[in-house]
Amino acid sequence: MITSLVARAIDGDIRAAARLMRLVDDRDPAHNEAMGLIYPRTGRAHIVGITGAPGAGKSTLTDTLIAKFRKDGKTVGVVAIDPSSPFTGGAILGDRIRMADHALDEGVFIRSIATRGHLGGLSVSAMDIAAIMDAMGKDVVIIETVGVGQDEVEIASVADTCIVVTVPGMGDDIQAIKAGILEIADIFVVNKADRDGVDRTVKDLEMMMELTARRSGWNPPVLKTIATSVAGVDELVGSINSHLEFGKGELREIKRNARLFHAAQGVIKERISAKLSYGNLSKAIADSENNPYKAVEILWNTLLR
Amino acid sequence: MSKIRILVAKPGLDGHDRGAKVIARSLRDAGIEVIYTGLRQTPEAIVATAIQEDVDAIGVSILSGAHNTIFPKIVTLLKDKKAEDITVFGGGVIPEDDIPFLLQSGVAKIFTPGTATEEVIEFVNNSITPKSSAIA
Ligand SMILES: Nc1nc2c(ncn2[C@@H]2O[C@H](COP(=O)(O)OP(=O)(O)OP(=O)(O)O)[C@@H](O)[C@H]2O)c(=O)[nH]1
Ligand SMILES: [Mg+2]
């Protein structure tokens, strides 16, 4: 049954693909077999991450990117992540509000997902869902992270191209440098360029970039956009495509491996925490006379051997 | 760990989505994942979105008076796409007299103005189950 669901999804059956993503997001036991069939079919899509502070304009930019990629004849997948409420587990997933123009375009598949407790800007399932879109043959898969504003390193390691979105004024904020945001951007976007102080922010960022060590030989451009009026979007897509070209070969292989590593690591973590039930842990702590390090030894030797 | 997913949709040309937002928030507070798509959605866009997002139900808020065409249209489009397992319910300003017709055309529940949000949550929790384990 799973085999046929996967086959239908890869063949372009939207309902099957959507249900497969549901299994993956719910970590339904069947998803293991499904993803085992999906991953060998991945590696074709250009995985683009978009990150940046809440409200910076990530979704609006994604909307304009979809339009431009479609005009260029490419198919697009979007994984849009919003936070789950830590108190109720519920979520309002609102990124699609800005992407409403593409609801009926069959060349575009948008999926909204909640963090479900995962920290770092993605969700446990986000990269699996991106992999399904890759296997479905989408040319570009855009991942819009939660606007955490700090810990976006996760997306930087798994996206082929990582776009960091800021707005005028943010360049003045020394916190932005501390957060390691300069190191992770392949492309910097100063959105809301219709606002005061944009040139100052661009200059500040360019100066800071010069002081940031980069290993790859790629110099991240700092671009201005007005997502609400599409200004600067052609240049942004130009940079995305140049970065794709630049990364062909070694860099792309590194990123692809990082994605496979990320997937494997996620599954390992899930399996370990499934075995580490609250009951198991509290028993081990009691058995070790309230010594957490001893408790881990006990658990490790009995459960995870 | 499966969760109920609901699309809250606001079709029609009137520009008020306060009611829809209130419902979206109370559903979230009840632990539900709500996909909210904003104003002026066509029935076609609503159905396409519901399918991509694999939601369990669509909650439709209509203030424009077009409920007698929009609700049946959504139900029909879902049938066309073999997605009739997605429950449709709604509210807004819908006169009592129109409710029997809407229920007959396949809408599961219509909430009249002034319904307490608790009542909506109760309906969702009682009649909608996340369908992820039932593989399509
Ligand atoms: N003035 C101006 N407003 C913009 C621009 N781009 C986006 N906005 C507005 O900024 C607000 C937030 O935009 P979103 O695209 O939702 O931002 P986001 O980063 O996706 O937000 P989260 O997903 O909530 O983190 C919306 O009201 C947009 O209309 C811009 O270039 N100029
Ligand atoms: Mg957004």
Short mmCIF file of C-alpha atoms and ligand atoms in Angstrom, two decimals:
data_model
loop_
_atom_site.label_atom_id
_atom_site.label_comp_id
_atom_site.label_asym_id
_atom_site.label_seq_id
_atom_site.Cartn_x
_atom_site.Cartn_y
_atom_site.Cartn_z
CA MET A 1 0.00 0.00 0.00
CA ILE A 2 2.84 2.37 0.88
CA THR A 3 4.64 1.37 -2.29
CA SER A 4 1.68 2.37 -4.41
CA LEU A 5 1.16 5.59 -2.48
CA VAL A 6 4.78 6.55 -3.12
CA ALA A 7 4.52 5.55 -6.78
CA ARG A 8 1.41 7.67 -7.24
CA ALA A 9 3.02 10.64 -5.49
CA ILE A 10 6.07 10.43 -7.73
CA ASP A 11 3.75 10.19 -10.73
CA GLY A 12 2.26 13.54 -9.78
CA ASP A 13 -0.92 12.47 -7.97
CA ILE A 14 -1.48 15.48 -5.70
CA ARG A 15 -3.71 13.66 -3.20
CA ALA A 16 -1.18 10.85 -2.82
CA ALA A 17 1.69 13.29 -2.38
CA ALA A 18 -0.27 15.32 0.15
CA ARG A 19 -1.14 12.19 2.14
CA LEU A 20 2.45 11.00 2.04
CA MET A 21 3.53 14.35 3.48
CA ARG A 22 0.96 13.87 6.22
CA LEU A 23 2.40 10.47 7.15
CA VAL A 24 5.83 11.99 7.24
CA ASP A 25 4.76 15.01 9.30
CA ASP A 26 2.92 12.77 11.77
CA ARG A 27 5.93 10.41 11.94
CA ASP A 28 3.49 7.60 11.20
CA PRO A 29 5.40 4.26 11.38
CA ALA A 30 4.73 3.78 7.66
CA HIS A 31 6.78 6.85 6.82
CA ASN A 32 10.05 4.98 7.32
CA GLU A 33 9.38 2.65 4.42
CA ALA A 34 7.99 5.50 2.34
CA MET A 35 11.03 7.72 2.79
CA GLY A 36 13.25 4.74 2.06
CA LEU A 37 11.61 4.68 -1.36
CA ILE A 38 11.73 8.47 -1.78
CA TYR A 39 15.36 9.31 -0.97
CA PRO A 40 16.91 7.33 -3.85
CA ARG A 41 14.83 9.52 -6.21
CA THR A 42 16.10 12.82 -4.83
CA GLY A 43 19.01 15.02 -5.80
CA ARG A 44 17.65 16.85 -8.83
CA ALA A 45 15.92 19.86 -7.25
CA HIS A 46 17.63 23.09 -6.29
CA ILE A 47 16.90 23.45 -2.56
CA VAL A 48 16.63 27.12 -1.59
CA GLY A 49 16.28 28.18 2.05
CA ILE A 50 14.76 31.52 3.05
CA THR A 51 15.29 32.66 6.60
CA GLY A 52 15.18 35.89 8.58
CA ALA A 53 13.38 37.64 11.39
CA PRO A 54 9.59 37.40 11.81
CA GLY A 55 7.77 39.74 9.46
CA ALA A 56 10.85 40.52 7.34
CA GLY A 57 8.92 39.53 4.21
CA LYS A 58 9.99 35.92 3.65
CA SER A 59 6.57 34.73 2.46
CA THR A 60 6.01 37.75 0.23
CA LEU A 61 9.45 37.21 -1.31
CA THR A 62 8.71 33.52 -1.76
CA ASP A 63 5.55 34.51 -3.62
CA THR A 64 7.54 36.68 -6.03
CA LEU A 65 10.19 33.98 -6.45
CA ILE A 66 7.50 31.42 -7.35
CA ALA A 67 6.15 33.81 -9.99
CA LYS A 68 9.59 34.39 -11.51
CA PHE A 69 10.61 30.72 -11.51
CA ARG A 70 7.29 29.81 -13.13
CA LYS A 71 7.85 32.46 -15.80
CA ASP A 72 11.21 30.84 -16.46
CA GLY A 73 9.43 27.53 -17.00
CA LYS A 74 10.43 25.87 -13.74
CA THR A 75 8.16 23.93 -11.38
CA VAL A 76 8.26 24.90 -7.73
CA GLY A 77 7.69 23.28 -4.36
CA VAL A 78 7.39 25.31 -1.17
CA VAL A 79 7.70 24.10 2.42
CA ALA A 80 6.49 26.91 4.68
CA ILE A 81 7.12 26.48 8.38
CA ASP A 82 5.38 28.39 11.16
CA PRO A 83 5.65 27.88 14.92
CA SER A 84 3.46 25.54 16.99
CA SER A 85 2.15 26.95 20.24
CA PRO A 86 4.28 25.44 22.99
CA PHE A 87 1.25 25.44 25.28
CA THR A 88 -1.46 23.85 23.20
CA GLY A 89 0.45 22.26 20.30
CA GLY A 90 -1.86 24.08 17.92
CA ALA A 91 -0.65 26.44 15.20
CA ILE A 92 -1.82 29.04 12.75
CA LEU A 93 -0.01 28.45 9.49
CA GLY A 94 -0.38 31.73 7.62
CA ASP A 95 2.46 31.88 5.13
CA ARG A 96 0.11 30.95 2.28
CA ILE A 97 -1.75 34.24 2.67
CA ARG A 98 1.05 35.86 0.65
CA MET A 99 1.15 33.07 -1.95
CA ALA A 100 -2.54 32.96 -2.82
CA ASP A 101 -1.93 33.71 -6.52
CA HIS A 102 -0.40 30.28 -7.04
CA ALA A 103 -3.15 28.17 -5.46
CA LEU A 104 -4.44 26.95 -8.83
CA ASP A 105 -1.11 26.56 -10.62
CA GLU A 106 -0.42 22.85 -11.05
CA GLY A 107 3.28 23.55 -11.37
CA VAL A 108 3.38 24.77 -7.77
CA PHE A 109 2.98 22.62 -4.64
CA ILE A 110 2.87 24.49 -1.34
CA ARG A 111 2.81 22.73 1.98
CA SER A 112 2.44 24.52 5.34
CA ILE A 113 3.86 22.76 8.38
CA ALA A 114 4.22 23.52 12.08
CA THR A 115 7.42 23.21 14.10
CA ARG A 116 5.77 20.75 16.52
CA GLY A 117 8.34 21.47 19.19
CA HIS A 118 11.42 21.43 16.97
CA LEU A 119 13.83 24.33 17.52
CA GLY A 120 16.12 25.88 14.96
CA GLY A 121 13.74 27.10 12.27
CA LEU A 122 12.72 23.81 10.63
CA SER A 123 10.49 20.95 11.76
CA VAL A 124 11.48 17.29 12.09
CA SER A 125 9.63 16.59 8.84
CA ALA A 126 10.59 19.67 6.82
CA MET A 127 13.49 18.16 4.90
CA ASP A 128 11.59 14.90 4.29
CA ILE A 129 8.75 16.91 2.76
CA ALA A 130 11.26 18.83 0.65
CA ALA A 131 12.67 15.44 -0.44
CA ILE A 132 9.19 14.31 -1.55
CA MET A 133 8.87 17.47 -3.65
CA ASP A 134 12.31 16.78 -5.11
CA ALA A 135 11.27 13.21 -5.96
CA MET A 136 8.06 14.58 -7.52
CA GLY A 137 10.30 16.41 -9.97
CA LYS A 138 10.02 19.99 -8.74
CA ASP A 139 12.88 22.01 -10.22
CA VAL A 140 13.16 24.35 -7.25
CA VAL A 141 12.12 23.65 -3.66
CA ILE A 142 11.90 26.73 -1.43
CA ILE A 143 11.96 26.23 2.33
CA GLU A 144 10.69 29.18 4.35
CA THR A 145 11.90 28.75 7.91
CA VAL A 146 10.29 30.04 11.05
CA GLY A 147 11.40 33.60 11.65
CA VAL A 148 13.51 32.80 14.67
CA GLY A 149 16.02 35.52 13.95
CA GLN A 150 18.84 33.65 15.64
CA ASP A 151 19.43 29.99 15.21
CA GLU A 152 19.11 29.51 11.47
CA VAL A 153 22.23 27.42 11.10
CA GLU A 154 20.15 24.32 10.45
CA ILE A 155 18.76 25.55 7.13
CA ALA A 156 22.18 26.79 6.04
CA SER A 157 23.64 23.32 6.28
CA VAL A 158 20.92 21.59 4.28
CA ALA A 159 19.93 24.11 1.59
CA ASP A 160 21.93 24.41 -1.63
CA THR A 161 21.41 28.16 -1.45
CA CYS A 162 20.56 30.04 1.75
CA ILE A 163 18.91 33.46 1.54
CA VAL A 164 18.88 35.63 4.65
CA VAL A 165 16.25 38.37 4.66
CA THR A 166 16.64 41.51 6.73
CA VAL A 167 14.95 44.90 6.66
CA PRO A 168 16.39 48.43 6.85
CA GLY A 169 17.65 49.27 10.31
CA MET A 170 18.63 45.73 11.22
CA GLY A 171 22.21 46.18 10.07
CA ASP A 172 22.72 48.52 13.02
CA ASP A 173 21.87 45.74 15.37
CA ILE A 174 25.03 44.19 16.72
CA GLN A 175 23.01 41.13 17.73
CA ALA A 176 22.62 40.25 14.08
CA ILE A 177 26.35 39.72 13.82
CA LYS A 178 26.57 37.75 17.02
CA ALA A 179 23.89 35.38 15.86
CA GLY A 180 26.19 34.15 13.14
CA ILE A 181 23.83 35.35 10.48
CA LEU A 182 26.62 36.65 8.26
CA GLU A 183 28.27 33.27 8.01
CA ILE A 184 25.19 31.41 6.84
CA ALA A 185 23.99 33.67 4.02
CA ASP A 186 24.78 32.81 0.42
CA ILE A 187 22.64 35.77 -0.56
CA PHE A 188 21.67 38.68 1.63
CA VAL A 189 18.41 40.45 0.94
CA VAL A 190 17.48 43.78 2.45
CA ASN A 191 13.73 43.71 1.88
CA LYS A 192 11.32 46.62 2.40
CA ALA A 193 13.75 48.78 0.47
CA ASP A 194 10.94 51.31 0.21
CA ARG A 195 11.76 52.21 3.79
CA ASP A 196 14.22 54.75 5.12
CA GLY A 197 17.78 53.73 5.77
CA VAL A 198 18.03 50.98 3.19
CA ASP A 199 21.30 52.14 1.65
CA ARG A 200 22.88 52.51 5.04
CA THR A 201 21.86 48.94 5.93
CA VAL A 202 23.21 47.58 2.64
CA LYS A 203 26.52 49.38 3.21
CA ASP A 204 26.78 48.16 6.81
CA LEU A 205 26.10 44.61 5.74
CA GLU A 206 28.63 44.76 2.91
CA MET A 207 31.24 46.05 5.30
CA MET A 208 30.51 43.34 7.82
CA MET A 209 30.61 40.71 5.08
CA GLU A 210 34.11 41.78 4.14
CA LEU A 211 35.22 40.99 7.66
CA THR A 212 33.56 37.58 7.62
CA ALA A 213 35.70 34.62 6.69
CA ARG A 214 34.25 32.43 3.96
CA ARG A 215 35.68 29.14 2.87
CA SER A 216 33.87 28.52 -0.37
CA GLY A 217 35.12 31.37 -2.54
CA TRP A 218 31.63 32.70 -3.10
CA ASN A 219 31.06 36.32 -2.18
CA PRO A 220 27.51 36.71 -0.90
CA PRO A 221 25.84 39.65 -2.63
CA VAL A 222 23.71 42.10 -0.66
CA LEU A 223 20.55 42.82 -2.65
CA LYS A 224 17.70 45.29 -2.19
CA THR A 225 14.11 44.17 -2.77
CA ILE A 226 10.62 45.49 -2.35
CA ALA A 227 8.72 42.22 -2.25
CA THR A 228 5.34 43.94 -2.33
CA SER A 229 6.13 45.57 -5.69
CA VAL A 230 8.45 42.86 -7.07
CA ALA A 231 11.35 45.35 -7.30
CA GLY A 232 14.73 43.59 -7.23
CA VAL A 233 13.28 40.11 -7.62
CA ASP A 234 14.79 39.50 -11.07
CA GLU A 235 18.22 40.31 -9.63
CA LEU A 236 17.55 38.00 -6.70
CA VAL A 237 16.65 35.12 -9.00
CA GLY A 238 19.75 35.95 -11.05
CA SER A 239 21.86 35.57 -7.92
CA ILE A 240 20.11 32.34 -6.93
CA ASN A 241 20.86 30.89 -10.36
CA SER A 242 24.49 32.09 -10.25
CA HIS A 243 24.91 30.45 -6.88
CA LEU A 244 23.46 27.24 -8.25
CA GLU A 245 25.97 27.43 -11.11
CA PHE A 246 28.81 28.20 -8.68
CA GLY A 247 27.89 25.26 -6.48
CA LYS A 248 27.74 22.70 -9.30
CA GLY A 249 30.00 19.80 -8.52
CA GLU A 250 31.67 19.64 -5.17
CA LEU A 251 29.55 22.08 -3.16
CA ARG A 252 26.32 20.52 -4.37
CA GLU A 253 27.57 17.08 -3.40
CA ILE A 254 28.46 18.38 0.06
CA LYS A 255 24.97 19.83 0.52
CA ARG A 256 23.31 16.69 -0.75
CA ASN A 257 25.28 14.61 1.72
CA ALA A 258 24.41 17.07 4.49
CA ARG A 259 20.73 16.49 3.72
CA LEU A 260 21.12 12.71 3.87
CA PHE A 261 23.08 13.09 7.11
CA HIS A 262 20.37 15.38 8.53
CA ALA A 263 17.70 12.80 7.65
CA ALA A 264 19.61 9.92 9.20
CA GLN A 265 20.42 11.91 12.31
CA GLY A 266 16.76 12.87 12.72
CA VAL A 267 15.64 9.24 12.57
CA ILE A 268 18.32 8.15 15.04
CA LYS A 269 17.23 10.85 17.50
CA GLU A 270 13.61 9.82 17.14
CA ARG A 271 14.38 6.15 17.72
CA ILE A 272 16.49 6.86 20.76
CA SER A 273 13.92 9.15 22.34
CA ALA A 274 11.19 6.61 21.64
CA LYS A 275 13.14 4.10 23.72
CA LEU A 276 13.90 6.65 26.40
CA SER A 277 10.43 6.83 27.84
CA TYR A 278 9.82 8.90 30.94
CA GLY A 279 9.28 5.68 32.87
CA ASN A 280 12.56 4.14 31.72
CA LEU A 281 14.45 7.26 32.57
CA SER A 282 12.97 7.76 36.03
CA LYS A 283 13.57 4.10 36.87
CA ALA A 284 17.20 4.38 35.80
CA ILE A 285 17.62 7.53 37.87
CA ALA A 286 16.17 5.79 40.91
CA ASP A 287 18.31 2.68 40.32
CA SER A 288 21.43 4.81 40.14
CA GLU A 289 20.71 6.53 43.44
CA ASN A 290 19.81 9.78 41.71
CA ASN A 291 22.97 10.05 39.66
CA PRO A 292 22.06 11.19 36.14
CA TYR A 293 25.38 10.11 34.64
CA LYS A 294 25.06 6.62 36.09
CA ALA A 295 21.46 6.53 34.95
CA VAL A 296 22.59 7.15 31.39
CA GLU A 297 25.12 4.33 31.67
CA ILE A 298 22.35 2.00 32.80
CA LEU A 299 20.04 3.06 30.00
CA TRP A 300 22.74 2.90 27.40
CA ASN A 301 23.73 -0.59 28.38
CA THR A 302 20.22 -1.98 28.63
CA LEU A 303 18.23 -0.18 25.95
CA LEU A 304 20.63 1.02 23.32
CA ARG A 305 23.19 -1.71 23.26
CA MET B 1 1.39 11.71 16.54
CA SER B 2 -1.39 12.81 14.26
CA LYS B 3 -3.05 16.16 14.56
CA ILE B 4 -6.26 17.61 13.21
CA ARG B 5 -5.54 20.03 10.34
CA ILE B 6 -8.19 22.51 9.30
CA LEU B 7 -8.25 25.04 6.50
CA VAL B 8 -10.00 28.24 7.56
CA ALA B 9 -11.18 29.96 4.40
CA LYS B 10 -12.75 33.31 3.74
CA PRO B 11 -14.29 33.44 0.27
CA GLY B 12 -16.20 36.34 -1.20
CA LEU B 13 -15.46 39.93 -1.90
CA ASP B 14 -16.19 41.54 1.44
CA GLY B 15 -13.08 42.58 3.30
CA HIS B 16 -13.76 41.40 6.83
CA ASP B 17 -11.90 38.44 8.19
CA ARG B 18 -12.25 39.15 11.88
CA GLY B 19 -14.63 36.26 12.40
CA ALA B 20 -12.37 33.88 10.50
CA LYS B 21 -9.37 34.99 12.53
CA VAL B 22 -11.22 34.51 15.83
CA ILE B 23 -12.10 30.97 14.81
CA ALA B 24 -8.55 30.28 13.62
CA ARG B 25 -7.17 31.39 16.96
CA SER B 26 -9.59 29.37 19.04
CA LEU B 27 -8.88 26.27 16.96
CA ARG B 28 -5.17 26.81 17.50
CA ASP B 29 -5.77 27.20 21.23
CA ALA B 30 -7.57 23.86 21.14
CA GLY B 31 -4.41 22.22 19.79
CA ILE B 32 -5.41 22.16 16.13
CA GLU B 33 -3.22 23.07 13.17
CA VAL B 34 -4.98 25.77 11.19
CA ILE B 35 -4.04 26.73 7.67
CA TYR B 36 -5.19 30.27 7.10
CA THR B 37 -5.19 31.64 3.57
CA GLY B 38 -6.61 35.13 3.91
CA LEU B 39 -9.35 37.00 2.11
CA ARG B 40 -11.10 36.60 -1.22
CA GLN B 41 -10.47 32.95 -1.95
CA THR B 42 -12.41 31.33 -4.79
CA PRO B 43 -14.00 27.90 -4.16
CA GLU B 44 -11.49 26.46 -6.67
CA ALA B 45 -8.52 27.89 -4.74
CA ILE B 46 -9.97 26.73 -1.43
CA VAL B 47 -10.35 23.15 -2.66
CA ALA B 48 -6.92 23.03 -4.30
CA THR B 49 -5.34 24.32 -1.10
CA ALA B 50 -7.28 21.87 1.07
CA ILE B 51 -5.99 18.98 -1.03
CA GLN B 52 -2.34 20.10 -1.07
CA GLU B 53 -2.46 20.64 2.67
CA ASP B 54 -4.28 17.32 3.26
CA VAL B 55 -6.63 18.93 5.75
CA ASP B 56 -9.36 17.01 7.59
CA ALA B 57 -11.88 19.81 7.28
CA ILE B 58 -12.56 23.20 5.73
CA GLY B 59 -14.13 25.87 7.91
CA VAL B 60 -15.68 28.54 5.73
CA SER B 61 -16.65 32.00 6.92
CA ILE B 62 -19.09 33.83 4.66
CA LEU B 63 -20.45 37.29 5.28
CA SER B 64 -21.23 38.28 1.72
CA GLY B 65 -24.59 36.53 1.43
CA ALA B 66 -23.29 34.20 -1.29
CA HIS B 67 -23.39 31.12 0.97
CA ASN B 68 -26.05 29.35 -1.10
CA THR B 69 -23.72 29.20 -4.10
CA ILE B 70 -20.30 29.01 -2.43
CA PHE B 71 -20.93 26.09 -0.03
CA PRO B 72 -22.45 23.74 -2.64
CA LYS B 73 -19.67 24.71 -5.05
CA ILE B 74 -16.98 23.71 -2.56
CA VAL B 75 -18.73 20.39 -1.84
CA THR B 76 -19.07 19.63 -5.56
CA LEU B 77 -15.45 20.49 -6.31
CA LEU B 78 -14.31 18.22 -3.48
CA LYS B 79 -16.37 15.40 -4.97
CA ASP B 80 -14.87 16.05 -8.41
CA LYS B 81 -11.41 15.68 -6.91
CA LYS B 82 -12.41 12.53 -4.98
CA ALA B 83 -11.79 14.44 -1.77
CA GLU B 84 -15.26 14.15 -0.26
CA ASP B 85 -13.68 12.80 2.93
CA ILE B 86 -12.82 16.42 3.75
CA THR B 87 -15.57 17.76 6.04
CA VAL B 88 -17.03 21.17 5.21
CA PHE B 89 -18.50 23.38 7.92
CA GLY B 90 -19.05 27.09 8.22
CA GLY B 91 -20.53 30.17 9.66
CA GLY B 92 -20.83 33.89 9.21
CA VAL B 93 -24.10 35.62 8.58
CA ILE B 94 -26.33 32.80 7.38
CA PRO B 95 -30.10 33.00 7.98
CA GLU B 96 -31.71 30.00 9.75
CA ASP B 97 -33.95 29.46 6.73
CA ASP B 98 -31.01 28.68 4.47
CA ILE B 99 -29.45 26.09 6.76
CA PRO B 100 -31.52 23.01 5.74
CA PHE B 101 -30.58 23.53 2.08
CA LEU B 102 -26.88 23.82 2.94
CA LEU B 103 -26.93 20.71 5.11
CA GLN B 104 -28.70 18.87 2.33
CA SER B 105 -26.04 19.87 -0.16
CA GLY B 106 -23.36 18.21 1.96
CA VAL B 107 -22.22 20.79 4.49
CA ALA B 108 -21.72 19.05 7.85
CA LYS B 109 -22.59 21.95 10.11
CA ILE B 110 -23.52 25.62 9.96
CA PHE B 111 -22.93 27.89 12.94
CA THR B 112 -25.23 30.87 13.31
CA PRO B 113 -23.98 34.31 14.35
CA GLY B 114 -23.23 34.52 18.05
CA THR B 115 -22.24 30.85 18.40
CA ALA B 116 -19.70 30.44 21.20
CA THR B 117 -16.31 29.35 19.92
CA GLU B 118 -16.44 26.47 22.42
CA GLU B 119 -19.28 25.04 20.42
CA VAL B 120 -17.19 25.06 17.25
CA ILE B 121 -14.29 23.37 19.04
CA GLU B 122 -16.66 20.74 20.42
CA PHE B 123 -18.01 20.04 16.94
CA VAL B 124 -14.49 19.69 15.55
CA ASN B 125 -13.31 17.42 18.34
CA ASN B 126 -16.39 15.21 18.16
CA SER B 127 -16.81 14.82 14.44
CA ILE B 128 -13.37 15.19 12.91
CA THR B 129 -10.55 12.71 13.31
CA PRO B 130 -7.14 13.14 11.76
CA LYS B 131 -7.09 10.69 8.89
CA SER B 132 -3.39 10.09 8.47
CA SER B 133 -3.47 6.46 9.52
CA ALA B 134 -6.11 5.65 6.95
CA ILE B 135 -3.99 5.61 3.85
CA ALA B 136 -5.80 6.90 0.79
N1 LIG C 1 6.65 48.16 2.89
C1 LIG C 1 6.91 46.88 2.60
N2 LIG C 1 6.21 45.90 3.22
C2 LIG C 1 6.51 44.62 2.90
C3 LIG C 1 7.51 44.28 1.96
N3 LIG C 1 7.58 42.95 1.88
C4 LIG C 1 6.67 42.44 2.74
N4 LIG C 1 6.00 43.46 3.35
C5 LIG C 1 4.92 43.34 4.35
O1 LIG C 1 5.45 42.85 5.56
C6 LIG C 1 4.49 42.03 6.24
C7 LIG C 1 5.09 40.69 6.58
O2 LIG C 1 5.39 40.00 5.38
P1 LIG C 1 5.53 38.42 5.31
O3 LIG C 1 5.93 38.08 3.92
O4 LIG C 1 4.36 37.76 5.87
O5 LIG C 1 6.78 38.22 6.30
P2 LIG C 1 7.41 36.86 6.83
O6 LIG C 1 8.86 37.09 7.00
O7 LIG C 1 7.01 35.73 5.96
O8 LIG C 1 6.71 36.72 8.25
P3 LIG C 1 6.66 35.42 9.21
O9 LIG C 1 6.43 34.21 8.35
O10 LIG C 1 5.52 35.70 10.11
O11 LIG C 1 7.97 35.38 9.92
C8 LIG C 1 3.29 41.94 5.31
O12 LIG C 1 2.33 42.87 5.73
C9 LIG C 1 3.85 42.33 3.94
O13 LIG C 1 2.90 42.91 3.10
C10 LIG C 1 8.22 45.36 1.33
O14 LIG C 1 9.12 45.15 0.51
N5 LIG C 1 7.89 46.62 1.69
MG MG C 2 6.02 33.94 6.46
#
